[in-house]
């Protein structure tokens, strides 16, 4: 997602996640496991940083309607 890359902390967080996923498995299996762990970390990170954007948009639209 492009919105991730505009955050100043994205690259630092990505590097941290990559290092946290160190595994001692043979060959390509280690890469597959590491990528699965990394995907899980990014899903959690995305939820924590951005949250549910649809709900957030709806809440902002409701606030605007109340102000009008």
N, CA, C and O atoms as a Maestro MAE file, in Angstrom:
{
 s_m_m2io_version
 :::
 2.0.0
}

f_m_ct {
 s_m_title
 :::
 protein
 m_atom[272] {
  # First column is atom index #
  i_m_mmod_type
  r_m_x_coord
  r_m_y_coord
  r_m_z_coord
  i_m_residue_number
  s_m_chain_name
  s_m_pdb_residue_name
  s_m_pdb_atom_name
  i_m_atomic_number
  :::
  1 25 0.838 -1.178 0.000 1 A "UNK " " N  " 7
  2 3 0.000 0.000 0.000 1 A "UNK " " CA " 6
  3 2 0.880 1.237 0.000 1 A "UNK " " C  " 6
  4 15 1.860 1.314 0.740 1 A "UNK " " O  " 8
  5 25 0.530 2.189 -0.820 2 A "UNK " " N  " 7
  6 3 1.306 3.418 -0.896 2 A "UNK " " CA " 6
  7 2 1.244 4.242 0.385 2 A "UNK " " C  " 6
  8 15 2.198 4.947 0.716 2 A "UNK " " O  " 8
  9 25 0.135 4.158 1.101 3 A "UNK " " N  " 7
  10 3 0.017 4.967 2.320 3 A "UNK " " CA " 6
  11 2 1.049 4.544 3.362 3 A "UNK " " C  " 6
  12 15 1.442 5.349 4.206 3 A "UNK " " O  " 8
  13 25 1.487 3.297 3.309 4 A "UNK " " N  " 7
  14 3 2.499 2.844 4.262 4 A "UNK " " CA " 6
  15 2 3.814 3.563 4.031 4 A "UNK " " C  " 6
  16 15 4.467 4.000 4.979 4 A "UNK " " O  " 8
  17 25 4.200 3.684 2.772 5 A "UNK " " N  " 7
  18 3 5.536 4.195 2.448 5 A "UNK " " CA " 6
  19 2 5.703 5.678 2.742 5 A "UNK " " C  " 6
  20 15 6.833 6.155 2.850 5 A "UNK " " O  " 8
  21 25 4.605 6.423 2.876 6 A "UNK " " N  " 7
  22 3 4.739 7.848 3.179 6 A "UNK " " CA " 6
  23 2 4.969 8.110 4.659 6 A "UNK " " C  " 6
  24 15 5.313 9.228 5.042 6 A "UNK " " O  " 8
  25 25 4.787 7.115 5.481 7 A "UNK " " N  " 7
  26 3 5.049 7.283 6.913 7 A "UNK " " CA " 6
  27 2 6.554 7.238 7.164 7 A "UNK " " C  " 6
  28 15 7.230 6.319 6.703 7 A "UNK " " O  " 8
  29 25 7.079 8.211 7.884 8 A "UNK " " N  " 7
  30 3 8.524 8.234 8.153 8 A "UNK " " CA " 6
  31 2 9.014 6.987 8.880 8 A "UNK " " C  " 6
  32 15 10.157 6.576 8.681 8 A "UNK " " O  " 8
  33 25 8.194 6.388 9.702 9 A "UNK " " N  " 7
  34 3 8.641 5.239 10.505 9 A "UNK " " CA " 6
  35 2 8.497 3.896 9.791 9 A "UNK " " C  " 6
  36 15 8.901 2.867 10.333 9 A "UNK " " O  " 8
  37 25 7.930 3.891 8.590 10 A "UNK " " N  " 7
  38 3 7.652 2.632 7.901 10 A "UNK " " CA " 6
  39 2 8.907 1.783 7.692 10 A "UNK " " C  " 6
  40 15 8.926 0.604 8.047 10 A "UNK " " O  " 8
  41 25 9.942 2.372 7.124 11 A "UNK " " N  " 7
  42 3 11.158 1.599 6.829 11 A "UNK " " CA " 6
  43 2 11.796 1.068 8.109 11 A "UNK " " C  " 6
  44 15 12.267 -0.068 8.143 11 A "UNK " " O  " 8
  45 25 11.813 1.878 9.150 12 A "UNK " " N  " 7
  46 3 12.400 1.433 10.415 12 A "UNK " " CA " 6
  47 2 11.582 0.266 10.988 12 A "UNK " " C  " 6
  48 15 12.145 -0.729 11.444 12 A "UNK " " O  " 8
  49 25 10.253 0.398 10.959 13 A "UNK " " N  " 7
  50 3 9.395 -0.688 11.452 13 A "UNK " " CA " 6
  51 2 9.582 -1.950 10.623 13 A "UNK " " C  " 6
  52 15 9.636 -3.052 11.169 13 A "UNK " " O  " 8
  53 25 9.681 -1.792 9.295 14 A "UNK " " N  " 7
  54 3 9.864 -2.951 8.425 14 A "UNK " " CA " 6
  55 2 11.175 -3.670 8.747 14 A "UNK " " C  " 6
  56 15 11.210 -4.898 8.820 14 A "UNK " " O  " 8
  57 25 12.240 -2.914 8.938 15 A "UNK " " N  " 7
  58 3 13.525 -3.514 9.284 15 A "UNK " " CA " 6
  59 2 13.444 -4.245 10.618 15 A "UNK " " C  " 6
  60 15 13.997 -5.335 10.770 15 A "UNK " " O  " 8
  61 25 12.761 -3.647 11.575 16 A "UNK " " N  " 7
  62 3 12.586 -4.276 12.888 16 A "UNK " " CA " 6
  63 2 11.811 -5.572 12.754 16 A "UNK " " C  " 6
  64 15 12.201 -6.589 13.327 16 A "UNK " " O  " 8
  65 25 10.711 -5.548 11.998 17 A "UNK " " N  " 7
  66 3 9.906 -6.754 11.803 17 A "UNK " " CA " 6
  67 2 10.731 -7.853 11.139 17 A "UNK " " C  " 6
  68 15 10.650 -9.017 11.531 17 A "UNK " " O  " 8
  69 25 11.522 -7.484 10.136 18 A "UNK " " N  " 7
  70 3 12.334 -8.470 9.410 18 A "UNK " " CA " 6
  71 2 13.330 -9.140 10.362 18 A "UNK " " C  " 6
  72 15 13.512 -10.357 10.322 18 A "UNK " " O  " 8
  73 25 13.975 -8.332 11.221 19 A "UNK " " N  " 7
  74 3 14.933 -8.892 12.180 19 A "UNK " " CA " 6
  75 2 14.239 -9.759 13.229 19 A "UNK " " C  " 6
  76 15 14.802 -10.761 13.670 19 A "UNK " " O  " 8
  77 25 13.025 -9.387 13.630 20 A "UNK " " N  " 7
  78 3 12.286 -10.162 14.629 20 A "UNK " " CA " 6
  79 2 11.855 -11.526 14.101 20 A "UNK " " C  " 6
  80 15 11.556 -12.427 14.885 20 A "UNK " " O  " 8
  81 25 11.820 -11.683 12.799 21 A "UNK " " N  " 7
  82 3 11.360 -12.932 12.195 21 A "UNK " " CA " 6
  83 2 12.507 -13.891 11.896 21 A "UNK " " C  " 6
  84 15 12.384 -14.738 11.012 21 A "UNK " " O  " 8
  85 25 13.612 -13.774 12.615 22 A "UNK " " N  " 7
  86 3 14.740 -14.672 12.405 22 A "UNK " " CA " 6
  87 2 14.350 -16.103 12.767 22 A "UNK " " C  " 6
  88 15 13.847 -16.362 13.860 22 A "UNK " " O  " 8
  89 25 14.584 -17.012 11.852 23 A "UNK " " N  " 7
  90 3 14.243 -18.419 12.059 23 A "UNK " " CA " 6
  91 2 15.424 -19.298 11.692 23 A "UNK " " C  " 6
  92 15 16.255 -18.936 10.859 23 A "UNK " " O  " 8
  93 25 15.481 -20.431 12.314 24 A "UNK " " N  " 7
  94 3 16.540 -21.387 11.988 24 A "UNK " " CA " 6
  95 2 15.891 -22.644 11.411 24 A "UNK " " C  " 6
  96 15 15.735 -23.658 12.091 24 A "UNK " " O  " 8
  97 25 15.521 -22.545 10.147 25 A "UNK " " N  " 7
  98 3 14.948 -23.664 9.407 25 A "UNK " " CA " 6
  99 2 15.785 -23.854 8.154 25 A "UNK " " C  " 6
  100 15 16.426 -22.913 7.686 25 A "UNK " " O  " 8
  101 25 15.784 -25.051 7.612 26 A "UNK " " N  " 7
  102 3 16.604 -25.309 6.426 26 A "UNK " " CA " 6
  103 2 16.037 -24.660 5.155 26 A "UNK " " C  " 6
  104 15 14.824 -24.631 4.947 26 A "UNK " " O  " 8
  105 25 16.928 -24.149 4.322 27 A "UNK " " N  " 7
  106 3 16.620 -23.711 2.961 27 A "UNK " " CA " 6
  107 2 15.456 -22.754 2.797 27 A "UNK " " C  " 6
  108 15 15.272 -21.811 3.566 27 A "UNK " " O  " 8
  109 25 14.674 -23.039 1.756 28 A "UNK " " N  " 7
  110 3 13.558 -22.165 1.387 28 A "UNK " " CA " 6
  111 2 12.443 -22.155 2.427 28 A "UNK " " C  " 6
  112 15 11.654 -21.212 2.483 28 A "UNK " " O  " 8
  113 25 12.375 -23.187 3.242 29 A "UNK " " N  " 7
  114 3 11.337 -23.245 4.269 29 A "UNK " " CA " 6
  115 2 11.458 -22.060 5.218 29 A "UNK " " C  " 6
  116 15 10.448 -21.510 5.659 29 A "UNK " " O  " 8
  117 25 12.684 -21.667 5.533 30 A "UNK " " N  " 7
  118 3 12.906 -20.527 6.429 30 A "UNK " " CA " 6
  119 2 12.351 -19.249 5.812 30 A "UNK " " C  " 6
  120 15 11.735 -18.446 6.513 30 A "UNK " " O  " 8
  121 25 12.555 -19.050 4.524 31 A "UNK " " N  " 7
  122 3 12.050 -17.852 3.857 31 A "UNK " " CA " 6
  123 2 10.522 -17.835 3.853 31 A "UNK " " C  " 6
  124 15 9.912 -16.795 4.102 31 A "UNK " " O  " 8
  125 25 9.908 -18.972 3.572 32 A "UNK " " N  " 7
  126 3 8.444 -19.058 3.562 32 A "UNK " " CA " 6
  127 2 7.888 -18.740 4.940 32 A "UNK " " C  " 6
  128 15 6.945 -17.958 5.063 32 A "UNK " " O  " 8
  129 25 8.457 -19.334 5.972 33 A "UNK " " N  " 7
  130 3 7.992 -19.072 7.343 33 A "UNK " " CA " 6
  131 2 8.206 -17.606 7.719 33 A "UNK " " C  " 6
  132 15 7.343 -16.982 8.337 33 A "UNK " " O  " 8
  133 25 9.360 -17.067 7.340 34 A "UNK " " N  " 7
  134 3 9.670 -15.682 7.676 34 A "UNK " " CA " 6
  135 2 8.683 -14.734 6.999 34 A "UNK " " C  " 6
  136 15 8.227 -13.772 7.617 34 A "UNK " " O  " 8
  137 25 8.349 -14.996 5.741 35 A "UNK " " N  " 7
  138 3 7.393 -14.149 5.034 35 A "UNK " " CA " 6
  139 2 5.997 -14.247 5.647 35 A "UNK " " C  " 6
  140 15 5.276 -13.251 5.705 35 A "UNK " " O  " 8
  141 25 5.611 -15.441 6.104 36 A "UNK " " N  " 7
  142 3 4.321 -15.599 6.772 36 A "UNK " " CA " 6
  143 2 4.280 -14.802 8.084 36 A "UNK " " C  " 6
  144 15 3.291 -14.129 8.375 36 A "UNK " " O  " 8
  145 25 5.344 -14.883 8.858 37 A "UNK " " N  " 7
  146 3 5.415 -14.115 10.104 37 A "UNK " " CA " 6
  147 2 5.404 -12.610 9.819 37 A "UNK " " C  " 6
  148 15 4.755 -11.838 10.526 37 A "UNK " " O  " 8
  149 25 6.124 -12.210 8.782 38 A "UNK " " N  " 7
  150 3 6.178 -10.802 8.408 38 A "UNK " " CA " 6
  151 2 4.798 -10.300 7.988 38 A "UNK " " C  " 6
  152 15 4.411 -9.190 8.351 38 A "UNK " " O  " 8
  153 25 4.063 -11.092 7.240 39 A "UNK " " N  " 7
  154 3 2.707 -10.711 6.824 39 A "UNK " " CA " 6
  155 2 1.810 -10.517 8.040 39 A "UNK " " C  " 6
  156 15 1.025 -9.571 8.089 39 A "UNK " " O  " 8
  157 25 1.922 -11.398 9.010 40 A "UNK " " N  " 7
  158 3 1.127 -11.271 10.228 40 A "UNK " " CA " 6
  159 2 1.481 -9.980 10.973 40 A "UNK " " C  " 6
  160 15 0.593 -9.267 11.441 40 A "UNK " " O  " 8
  161 25 2.767 -9.686 11.080 41 A "UNK " " N  " 7
  162 3 3.200 -8.470 11.767 41 A "UNK " " CA " 6
  163 2 2.682 -7.227 11.046 41 A "UNK " " C  " 6
  164 15 2.278 -6.259 11.690 41 A "UNK " " O  " 8
  165 25 2.694 -7.251 9.704 42 A "UNK " " N  " 7
  166 3 2.203 -6.101 8.957 42 A "UNK " " CA " 6
  167 2 0.694 -5.925 9.084 42 A "UNK " " C  " 6
  168 15 0.211 -4.794 9.132 42 A "UNK " " O  " 8
  169 25 -0.053 -7.014 9.139 43 A "UNK " " N  " 7
  170 3 -1.504 -6.892 9.347 43 A "UNK " " CA " 6
  171 2 -1.785 -6.231 10.694 43 A "UNK " " C  " 6
  172 15 -2.625 -5.337 10.793 43 A "UNK " " O  " 8
  173 25 -1.081 -6.676 11.718 44 A "UNK " " N  " 7
  174 3 -1.255 -6.100 13.049 44 A "UNK " " CA " 6
  175 2 -0.830 -4.639 13.063 44 A "UNK " " C  " 6
  176 15 -1.531 -3.786 13.607 44 A "UNK " " O  " 8
  177 25 0.321 -4.353 12.464 45 A "UNK " " N  " 7
  178 3 0.833 -2.989 12.392 45 A "UNK " " CA " 6
  179 2 -0.142 -2.078 11.650 45 A "UNK " " C  " 6
  180 15 -0.411 -0.966 12.105 45 A "UNK " " O  " 8
  181 25 -0.671 -2.530 10.522 46 A "UNK " " N  " 7
  182 3 -1.616 -1.747 9.736 46 A "UNK " " CA " 6
  183 2 -2.863 -1.421 10.555 46 A "UNK " " C  " 6
  184 15 -3.358 -0.294 10.521 46 A "UNK " " O  " 8
  185 25 -3.364 -2.405 11.284 47 A "UNK " " N  " 7
  186 3 -4.547 -2.184 12.116 47 A "UNK " " CA " 6
  187 2 -4.245 -1.178 13.224 47 A "UNK " " C  " 6
  188 15 -5.065 -0.305 13.509 47 A "UNK " " O  " 8
  189 25 -3.082 -1.294 13.845 48 A "UNK " " N  " 7
  190 3 -2.710 -0.392 14.943 48 A "UNK " " CA " 6
  191 2 -2.461 1.037 14.460 48 A "UNK " " C  " 6
  192 15 -2.833 1.995 15.139 48 A "UNK " " O  " 8
  193 25 -1.838 1.184 13.298 49 A "UNK " " N  " 7
  194 3 -1.461 2.503 12.804 49 A "UNK " " CA " 6
  195 2 -2.619 3.188 12.068 49 A "UNK " " C  " 6
  196 15 -2.894 4.366 12.298 49 A "UNK " " O  " 8
  197 25 -3.290 2.448 11.188 50 A "UNK " " N  " 7
  198 3 -4.322 3.042 10.351 50 A "UNK " " CA " 6
  199 2 -5.743 2.712 10.815 50 A "UNK " " C  " 6
  200 15 -6.670 3.485 10.573 50 A "UNK " " O  " 8
  201 25 -5.913 1.588 11.468 51 A "UNK " " N  " 7
  202 3 -7.246 1.186 11.906 51 A "UNK " " CA " 6
  203 2 -8.140 0.844 10.725 51 A "UNK " " C  " 6
  204 15 -7.660 0.660 9.606 51 A "UNK " " O  " 8
  205 25 -9.416 0.760 10.973 52 A "UNK " " N  " 7
  206 3 -10.384 0.478 9.925 52 A "UNK " " CA " 6
  207 2 -10.770 1.791 9.256 52 A "UNK " " C  " 6
  208 15 -11.504 2.592 9.835 52 A "UNK " " O  " 8
  209 25 -10.285 2.011 8.057 53 A "UNK " " N  " 7
  210 3 -10.493 3.276 7.363 53 A "UNK " " CA " 6
  211 2 -11.949 3.510 6.987 53 A "UNK " " C  " 6
  212 15 -12.399 4.656 6.975 53 A "UNK " " O  " 8
  213 25 -12.698 2.449 6.680 54 A "UNK " " N  " 7
  214 3 -14.110 2.615 6.341 54 A "UNK " " CA " 6
  215 2 -14.884 3.163 7.539 54 A "UNK " " C  " 6
  216 15 -15.689 4.084 7.399 54 A "UNK " " O  " 8
  217 25 -14.634 2.589 8.717 55 A "UNK " " N  " 7
  218 3 -15.305 3.072 9.921 55 A "UNK " " CA " 6
  219 2 -14.889 4.497 10.247 55 A "UNK " " C  " 6
  220 15 -15.710 5.322 10.648 55 A "UNK " " O  " 8
  221 25 -13.632 4.767 10.074 56 A "UNK " " N  " 7
  222 3 -13.112 6.101 10.369 56 A "UNK " " CA " 6
  223 2 -13.725 7.151 9.450 56 A "UNK " " C  " 6
  224 15 -14.078 8.243 9.896 56 A "UNK " " O  " 8
  225 25 -13.853 6.817 8.161 57 A "UNK " " N  " 7
  226 3 -14.467 7.720 7.203 57 A "UNK " " CA " 6
  227 2 -15.928 7.976 7.567 57 A "UNK " " C  " 6
  228 15 -16.395 9.114 7.533 57 A "UNK " " O  " 8
  229 25 -16.639 6.916 7.911 58 A "UNK " " N  " 7
  230 3 -18.044 7.055 8.289 58 A "UNK " " CA " 6
  231 2 -18.200 7.955 9.519 58 A "UNK " " C  " 6
  232 15 -19.093 8.801 9.565 58 A "UNK " " O  " 8
  233 25 -17.334 7.770 10.504 59 A "UNK " " N  " 7
  234 3 -17.393 8.597 11.706 59 A "UNK " " CA " 6
  235 2 -17.151 10.070 11.376 59 A "UNK " " C  " 6
  236 15 -17.837 10.946 11.904 59 A "UNK " " O  " 8
  237 25 -16.180 10.343 10.506 60 A "UNK " " N  " 7
  238 3 -15.899 11.725 10.114 60 A "UNK " " CA " 6
  239 2 -17.061 12.334 9.340 60 A "UNK " " C  " 6
  240 15 -17.387 13.505 9.535 60 A "UNK " " O  " 8
  241 25 -17.686 11.553 8.466 61 A "UNK " " N  " 7
  242 3 -18.840 12.042 7.729 61 A "UNK " " CA " 6
  243 2 -19.993 12.344 8.660 61 A "UNK " " C  " 6
  244 15 -20.699 13.334 8.466 61 A "UNK " " O  " 8
  245 25 -20.200 11.509 9.669 62 A "UNK " " N  " 7
  246 3 -21.260 11.750 10.652 62 A "UNK " " CA " 6
  247 2 -20.992 13.038 11.433 62 A "UNK " " C  " 6
  248 15 -21.918 13.810 11.684 62 A "UNK " " O  " 8
  249 25 -19.754 13.274 11.814 63 A "UNK " " N  " 7
  250 3 -19.399 14.492 12.547 63 A "UNK " " CA " 6
  251 2 -19.643 15.730 11.681 63 A "UNK " " C  " 6
  252 15 -20.121 16.753 12.171 63 A "UNK " " O  " 8
  253 25 -19.312 15.632 10.397 64 A "UNK " " N  " 7
  254 3 -19.527 16.759 9.487 64 A "UNK " " CA " 6
  255 2 -21.015 17.052 9.356 64 A "UNK " " C  " 6
  256 15 -21.424 18.213 9.378 64 A "UNK " " O  " 8
  257 25 -21.825 16.010 9.220 65 A "UNK " " N  " 7
  258 3 -23.277 16.201 9.115 65 A "UNK " " CA " 6
  259 2 -23.843 16.889 10.358 65 A "UNK " " C  " 6
  260 15 -24.722 17.744 10.257 65 A "UNK " " O  " 8
  261 25 -23.327 16.507 11.534 66 A "UNK " " N  " 7
  262 3 -23.808 17.125 12.781 66 A "UNK " " CA " 6
  263 2 -23.431 18.595 12.843 66 A "UNK " " C  " 6
  264 15 -24.194 19.410 13.363 66 A "UNK " " O  " 8
  265 25 -22.257 18.943 12.316 67 A "UNK " " N  " 7
  266 3 -21.819 20.341 12.324 67 A "UNK " " CA " 6
  267 2 -22.600 21.191 11.338 67 A "UNK " " C  " 6
  268 15 -22.757 22.396 11.539 67 A "UNK " " O  " 8
  269 25 -23.086 20.571 10.278 68 A "UNK " " N  " 7
  270 3 -23.842 21.313 9.270 68 A "UNK " " CA " 6
  271 2 -25.205 21.565 9.819 68 A "UNK " " C  " 6
  272 15 -26.037 22.179 9.150 68 A "UNK " " O  " 8
  :::
 }
 m_bond[271] {
  # First column is bond index #
  i_m_from
  i_m_to
  i_m_order
  :::
  1 1 2 1
  2 2 3 1
  3 3 4 2
  4 3 5 1
  5 5 6 1
  6 6 7 1
  7 7 8 2
  8 7 9 1
  9 9 10 1
  10 10 11 1
  11 11 12 2
  12 11 13 1
  13 13 14 1
  14 14 15 1
  15 15 16 2
  16 15 17 1
  17 17 18 1
  18 18 19 1
  19 19 20 2
  20 19 21 1
  21 21 22 1
  22 22 23 1
  23 23 24 2
  24 23 25 1
  25 25 26 1
  26 26 27 1
  27 27 28 2
  28 27 29 1
  29 29 30 1
  30 30 31 1
  31 31 32 2
  32 31 33 1
  33 33 34 1
  34 34 35 1
  35 35 36 2
  36 35 37 1
  37 37 38 1
  38 38 39 1
  39 39 40 2
  40 39 41 1
  41 41 42 1
  42 42 43 1
  43 43 44 2
  44 43 45 1
  45 45 46 1
  46 46 47 1
  47 47 48 2
  48 47 49 1
  49 49 50 1
  50 50 51 1
  51 51 52 2
  52 51 53 1
  53 53 54 1
  54 54 55 1
  55 55 56 2
  56 55 57 1
  57 57 58 1
  58 58 59 1
  59 59 60 2
  60 59 61 1
  61 61 62 1
  62 62 63 1
  63 63 64 2
  64 63 65 1
  65 65 66 1
  66 66 67 1
  67 67 68 2
  68 67 69 1
  69 69 70 1
  70 70 71 1
  71 71 72 2
  72 71 73 1
  73 73 74 1
  74 74 75 1
  75 75 76 2
  76 75 77 1
  77 77 78 1
  78 78 79 1
  79 79 80 2
  80 79 81 1
  81 81 82 1
  82 82 83 1
  83 83 84 2
  84 83 85 1
  85 85 86 1
  86 86 87 1
  87 87 88 2
  88 87 89 1
  89 89 90 1
  90 90 91 1
  91 91 92 2
  92 91 93 1
  93 93 94 1
  94 94 95 1
  95 95 96 2
  96 95 97 1
  97 97 98 1
  98 98 99 1
  99 99 100 2
  100 99 101 1
  101 101 102 1
  102 102 103 1
  103 103 104 2
  104 103 105 1
  105 105 106 1
  106 106 107 1
  107 107 108 2
  108 107 109 1
  109 109 110 1
  110 110 111 1
  111 111 112 2
  112 111 113 1
  113 113 114 1
  114 114 115 1
  115 115 116 2
  116 115 117 1
  117 117 118 1
  118 118 119 1
  119 119 120 2
  120 119 121 1
  121 121 122 1
  122 122 123 1
  123 123 124 2
  124 123 125 1
  125 125 126 1
  126 126 127 1
  127 127 128 2
  128 127 129 1
  129 129 130 1
  130 130 131 1
  131 131 132 2
  132 131 133 1
  133 133 134 1
  134 134 135 1
  135 135 136 2
  136 135 137 1
  137 137 138 1
  138 138 139 1
  139 139 140 2
  140 139 141 1
  141 141 142 1
  142 142 143 1
  143 143 144 2
  144 143 145 1
  145 145 146 1
  146 146 147 1
  147 147 148 2
  148 147 149 1
  149 149 150 1
  150 150 151 1
  151 151 152 2
  152 151 153 1
  153 153 154 1
  154 154 155 1
  155 155 156 2
  156 155 157 1
  157 157 158 1
  158 158 159 1
  159 159 160 2
  160 159 161 1
  161 161 162 1
  162 162 163 1
  163 163 164 2
  164 163 165 1
  165 165 166 1
  166 166 167 1
  167 167 168 2
  168 167 169 1
  169 169 170 1
  170 170 171 1
  171 171 172 2
  172 171 173 1
  173 173 174 1
  174 174 175 1
  175 175 176 2
  176 175 177 1
  177 177 178 1
  178 178 179 1
  179 179 180 2
  180 179 181 1
  181 181 182 1
  182 182 183 1
  183 183 184 2
  184 183 185 1
  185 185 186 1
  186 186 187 1
  187 187 188 2
  188 187 189 1
  189 189 190 1
  190 190 191 1
  191 191 192 2
  192 191 193 1
  193 193 194 1
  194 194 195 1
  195 195 196 2
  196 195 197 1
  197 197 198 1
  198 198 199 1
  199 199 200 2
  200 199 201 1
  201 201 202 1
  202 202 203 1
  203 203 204 2
  204 203 205 1
  205 205 206 1
  206 206 207 1
  207 207 208 2
  208 207 209 1
  209 209 210 1
  210 210 211 1
  211 211 212 2
  212 211 213 1
  213 213 214 1
  214 214 215 1
  215 215 216 2
  216 215 217 1
  217 217 218 1
  218 218 219 1
  219 219 220 2
  220 219 221 1
  221 221 222 1
  222 222 223 1
  223 223 224 2
  224 223 225 1
  225 225 226 1
  226 226 227 1
  227 227 228 2
  228 227 229 1
  229 229 230 1
  230 230 231 1
  231 231 232 2
  232 231 233 1
  233 233 234 1
  234 234 235 1
  235 235 236 2
  236 235 237 1
  237 237 238 1
  238 238 239 1
  239 239 240 2
  240 239 241 1
  241 241 242 1
  242 242 243 1
  243 243 244 2
  244 243 245 1
  245 245 246 1
  246 246 247 1
  247 247 248 2
  248 247 249 1
  249 249 250 1
  250 250 251 1
  251 251 252 2
  252 251 253 1
  253 253 254 1
  254 254 255 1
  255 255 256 2
  256 255 257 1
  257 257 258 1
  258 258 259 1
  259 259 260 2
  260 259 261 1
  261 261 262 1
  262 262 263 1
  263 263 264 2
  264 263 265 1
  265 265 266 1
  266 266 267 1
  267 267 268 2
  268 267 269 1
  269 269 270 1
  270 270 271 1
  271 271 272 2
  :::
 }
}
